[in-house]
PDB file of C-alpha atoms and ligand atoms in Angstrom:
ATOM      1  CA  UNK A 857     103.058  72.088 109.935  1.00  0.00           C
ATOM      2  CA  UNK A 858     102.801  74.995 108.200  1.00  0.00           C
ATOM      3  CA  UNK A 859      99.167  76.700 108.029  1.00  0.00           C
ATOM      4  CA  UNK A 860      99.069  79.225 105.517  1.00  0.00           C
ATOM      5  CA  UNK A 861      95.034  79.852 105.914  1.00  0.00           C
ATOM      6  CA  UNK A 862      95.661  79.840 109.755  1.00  0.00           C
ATOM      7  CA  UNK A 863      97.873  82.638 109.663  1.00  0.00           C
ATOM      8  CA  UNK A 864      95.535  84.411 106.860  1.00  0.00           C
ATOM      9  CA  UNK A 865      92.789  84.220 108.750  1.00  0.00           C
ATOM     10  CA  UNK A 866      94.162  85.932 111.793  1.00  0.00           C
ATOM     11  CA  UNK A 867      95.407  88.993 109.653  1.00  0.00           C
ATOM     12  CA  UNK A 868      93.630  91.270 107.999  1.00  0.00           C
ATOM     13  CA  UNK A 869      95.304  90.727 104.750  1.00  0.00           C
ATOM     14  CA  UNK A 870      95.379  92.246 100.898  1.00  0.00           C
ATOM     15  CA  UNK A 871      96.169  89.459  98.144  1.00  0.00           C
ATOM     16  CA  UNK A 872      99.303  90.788  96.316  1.00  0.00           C
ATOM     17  CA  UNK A 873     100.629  88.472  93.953  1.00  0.00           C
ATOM     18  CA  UNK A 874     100.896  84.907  93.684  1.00  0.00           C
ATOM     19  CA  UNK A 875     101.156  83.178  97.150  1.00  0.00           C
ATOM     20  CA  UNK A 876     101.687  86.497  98.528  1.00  0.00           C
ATOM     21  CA  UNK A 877      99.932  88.295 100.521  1.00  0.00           C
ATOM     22  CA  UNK A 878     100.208  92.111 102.910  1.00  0.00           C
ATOM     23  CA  UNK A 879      98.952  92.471 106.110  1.00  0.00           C
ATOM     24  CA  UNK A 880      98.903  95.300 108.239  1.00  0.00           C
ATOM     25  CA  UNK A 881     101.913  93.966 110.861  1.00  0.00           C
ATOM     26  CA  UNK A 882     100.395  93.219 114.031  1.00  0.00           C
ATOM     27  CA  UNK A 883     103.488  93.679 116.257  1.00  0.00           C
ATOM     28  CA  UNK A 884     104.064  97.411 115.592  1.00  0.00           C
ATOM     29  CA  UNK A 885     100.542  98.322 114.785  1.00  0.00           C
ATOM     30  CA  UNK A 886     101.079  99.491 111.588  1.00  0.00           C
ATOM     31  CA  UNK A 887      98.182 100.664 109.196  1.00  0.00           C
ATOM     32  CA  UNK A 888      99.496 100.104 106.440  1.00  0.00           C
ATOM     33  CA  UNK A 889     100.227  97.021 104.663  1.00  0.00           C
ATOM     34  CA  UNK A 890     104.125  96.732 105.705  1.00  0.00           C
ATOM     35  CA  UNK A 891     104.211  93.219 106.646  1.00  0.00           C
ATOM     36  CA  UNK A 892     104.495  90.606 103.533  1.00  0.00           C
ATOM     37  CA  UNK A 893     103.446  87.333 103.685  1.00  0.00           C
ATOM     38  CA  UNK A 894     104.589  85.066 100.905  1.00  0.00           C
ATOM     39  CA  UNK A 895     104.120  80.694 100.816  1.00  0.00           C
ATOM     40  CA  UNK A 896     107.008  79.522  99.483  1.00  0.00           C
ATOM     41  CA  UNK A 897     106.851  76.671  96.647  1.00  0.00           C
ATOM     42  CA  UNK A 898     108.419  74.216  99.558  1.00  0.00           C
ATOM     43  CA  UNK A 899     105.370  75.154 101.348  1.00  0.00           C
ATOM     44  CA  UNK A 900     107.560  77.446 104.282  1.00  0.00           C
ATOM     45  CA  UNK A 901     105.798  80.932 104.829  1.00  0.00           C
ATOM     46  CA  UNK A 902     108.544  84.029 105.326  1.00  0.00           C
ATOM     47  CA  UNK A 903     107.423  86.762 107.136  1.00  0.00           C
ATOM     48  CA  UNK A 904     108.944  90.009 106.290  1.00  0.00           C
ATOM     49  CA  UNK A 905     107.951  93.190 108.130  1.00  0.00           C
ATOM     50  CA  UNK A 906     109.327  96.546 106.810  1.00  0.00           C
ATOM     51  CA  UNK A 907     109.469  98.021 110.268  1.00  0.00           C
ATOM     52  CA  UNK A 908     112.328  95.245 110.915  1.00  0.00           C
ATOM     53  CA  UNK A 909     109.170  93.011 113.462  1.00  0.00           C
ATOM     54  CA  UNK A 910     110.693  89.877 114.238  1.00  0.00           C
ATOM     55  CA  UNK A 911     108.672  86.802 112.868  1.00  0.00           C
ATOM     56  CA  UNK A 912     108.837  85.696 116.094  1.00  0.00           C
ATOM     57  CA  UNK A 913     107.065  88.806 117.297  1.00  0.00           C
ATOM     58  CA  UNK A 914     104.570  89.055 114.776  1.00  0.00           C
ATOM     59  CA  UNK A 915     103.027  85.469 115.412  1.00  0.00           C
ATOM     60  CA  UNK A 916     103.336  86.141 119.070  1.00  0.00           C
ATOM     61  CA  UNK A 917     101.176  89.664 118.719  1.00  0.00           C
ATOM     62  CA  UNK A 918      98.490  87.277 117.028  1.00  0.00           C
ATOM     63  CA  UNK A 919      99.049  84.235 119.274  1.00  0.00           C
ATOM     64  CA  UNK A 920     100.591  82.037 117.131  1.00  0.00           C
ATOM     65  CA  UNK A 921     104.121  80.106 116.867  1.00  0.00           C
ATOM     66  CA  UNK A 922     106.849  78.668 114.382  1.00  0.00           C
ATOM     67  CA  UNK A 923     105.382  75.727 113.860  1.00  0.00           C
ATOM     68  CA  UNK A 924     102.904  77.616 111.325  1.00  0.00           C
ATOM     69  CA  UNK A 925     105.724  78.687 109.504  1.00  0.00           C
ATOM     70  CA  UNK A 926     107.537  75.648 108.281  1.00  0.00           C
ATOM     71  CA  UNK A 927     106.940  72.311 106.549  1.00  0.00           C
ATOM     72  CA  UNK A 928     107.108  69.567 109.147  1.00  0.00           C
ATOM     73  CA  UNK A 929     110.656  68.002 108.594  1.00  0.00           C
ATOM     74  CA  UNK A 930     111.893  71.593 107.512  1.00  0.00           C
ATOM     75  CA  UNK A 931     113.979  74.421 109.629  1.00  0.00           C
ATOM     76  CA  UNK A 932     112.428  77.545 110.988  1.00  0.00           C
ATOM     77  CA  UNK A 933     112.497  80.384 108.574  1.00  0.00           C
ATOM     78  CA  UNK A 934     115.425  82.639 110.558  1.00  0.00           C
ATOM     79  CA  UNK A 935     114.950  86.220 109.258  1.00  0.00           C
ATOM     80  CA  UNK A 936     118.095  87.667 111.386  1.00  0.00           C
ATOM     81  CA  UNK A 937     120.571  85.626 109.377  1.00  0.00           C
ATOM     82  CA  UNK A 938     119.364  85.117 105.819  1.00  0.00           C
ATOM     83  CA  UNK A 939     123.192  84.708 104.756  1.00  0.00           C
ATOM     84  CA  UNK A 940     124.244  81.655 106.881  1.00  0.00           C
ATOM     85  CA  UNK A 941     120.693  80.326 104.945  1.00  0.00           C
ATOM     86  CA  UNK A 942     121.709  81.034 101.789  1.00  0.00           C
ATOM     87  CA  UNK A 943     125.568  79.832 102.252  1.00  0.00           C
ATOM     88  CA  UNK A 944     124.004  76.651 103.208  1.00  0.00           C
ATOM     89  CA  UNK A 945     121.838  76.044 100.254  1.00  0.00           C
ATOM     90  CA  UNK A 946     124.607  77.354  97.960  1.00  0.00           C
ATOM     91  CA  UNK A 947     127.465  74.644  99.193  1.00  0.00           C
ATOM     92  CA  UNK A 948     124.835  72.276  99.136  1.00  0.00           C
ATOM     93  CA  UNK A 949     123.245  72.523  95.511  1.00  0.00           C
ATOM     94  CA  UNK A 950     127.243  73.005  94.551  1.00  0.00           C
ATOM     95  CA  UNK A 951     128.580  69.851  96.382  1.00  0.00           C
ATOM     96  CA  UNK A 952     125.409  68.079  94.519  1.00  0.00           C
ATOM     97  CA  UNK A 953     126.375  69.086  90.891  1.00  0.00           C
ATOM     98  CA  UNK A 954     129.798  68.273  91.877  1.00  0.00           C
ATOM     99  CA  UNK A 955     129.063  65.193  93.101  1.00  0.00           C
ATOM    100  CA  UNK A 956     127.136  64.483  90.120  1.00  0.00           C
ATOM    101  CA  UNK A 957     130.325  65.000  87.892  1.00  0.00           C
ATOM    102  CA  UNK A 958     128.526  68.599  87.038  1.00  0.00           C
ATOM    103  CA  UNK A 959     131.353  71.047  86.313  1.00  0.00           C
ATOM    104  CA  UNK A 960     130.640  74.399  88.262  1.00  0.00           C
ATOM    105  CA  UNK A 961     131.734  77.936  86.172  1.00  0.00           C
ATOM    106  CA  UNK A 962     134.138  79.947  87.469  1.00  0.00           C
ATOM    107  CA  UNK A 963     131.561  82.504  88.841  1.00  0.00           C
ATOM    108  CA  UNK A 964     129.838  79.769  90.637  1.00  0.00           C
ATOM    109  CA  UNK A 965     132.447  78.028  92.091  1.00  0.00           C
ATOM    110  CA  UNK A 966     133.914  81.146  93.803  1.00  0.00           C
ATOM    111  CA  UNK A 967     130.767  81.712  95.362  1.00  0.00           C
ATOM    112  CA  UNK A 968     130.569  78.165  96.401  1.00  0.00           C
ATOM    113  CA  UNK A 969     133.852  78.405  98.328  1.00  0.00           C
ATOM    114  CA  UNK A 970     133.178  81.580  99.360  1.00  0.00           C
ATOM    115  CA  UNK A 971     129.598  80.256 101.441  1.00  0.00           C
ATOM    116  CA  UNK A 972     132.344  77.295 102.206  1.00  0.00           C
ATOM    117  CA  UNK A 973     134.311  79.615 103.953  1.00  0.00           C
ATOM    118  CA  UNK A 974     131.836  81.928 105.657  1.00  0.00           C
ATOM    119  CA  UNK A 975     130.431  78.601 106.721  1.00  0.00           C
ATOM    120  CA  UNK A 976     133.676  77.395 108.358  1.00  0.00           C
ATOM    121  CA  UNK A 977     134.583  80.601 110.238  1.00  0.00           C
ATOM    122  CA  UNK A 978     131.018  80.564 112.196  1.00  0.00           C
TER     123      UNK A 978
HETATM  124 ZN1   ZN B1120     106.044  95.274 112.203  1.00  0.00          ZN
END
């Protein structure tokens, strides 16, 4: 279940905006406030560290794991491969308009079928 306060409260972190939040990046050791924290409105926390730290890494430095990332029925957040994420989500809202007789614009549906296809070769 994700545990926004948890992982707060093992960071030294710097409000930034709403649901956001910087933290000095405890896998690299950074000063600075170069890793970003924000809570998503689903409730899933992305990690985003400017030195490239893997999420993975940066709960593991402060001895935490996924599970305080995500909503319980939802998917890890997967920062290596934000594109296969986002072709996802795009087929998906497009095959629901579609499905509910929505008409997609041009501009739209070539992006749809081009996540489709980026989907289907892997
Ligand atoms: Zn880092």
């Amino acid at each position: 279940m994700a545990d926004i306060n948890l992982l707060l409260s093992k960071l030294k972190v710097k409000h930034s905006g709403k649901n956001q939040w910087r933290a000095c990046c405890p896998a690299h050791g950074s000063e600075g406030g170069t890793l970003k924290i924000k809570e998503q409105d689903s409730g899933k926390i992305t990690l985003t560290c400017f030195a490239g730290c893997d999420a993975k890494d940066i709960l593991g430095a402060i001895g935490l794991d996924f599970k305080v990332l995500y909503v319980e029925d939802g998917k890890p957040y997967i920062r290596h491969n934000p594109r296969k994420e986002l072709d996802e989500l795009t087929v998906k809202i497009a095959k629901y308009d579609l499905d509910n007789g929505k008409r997609l614009n041009k501009q739209d549906f070539i992006i749809f079928k081009e996540a489709e296809k980026r989907l289907r070769q892997g």
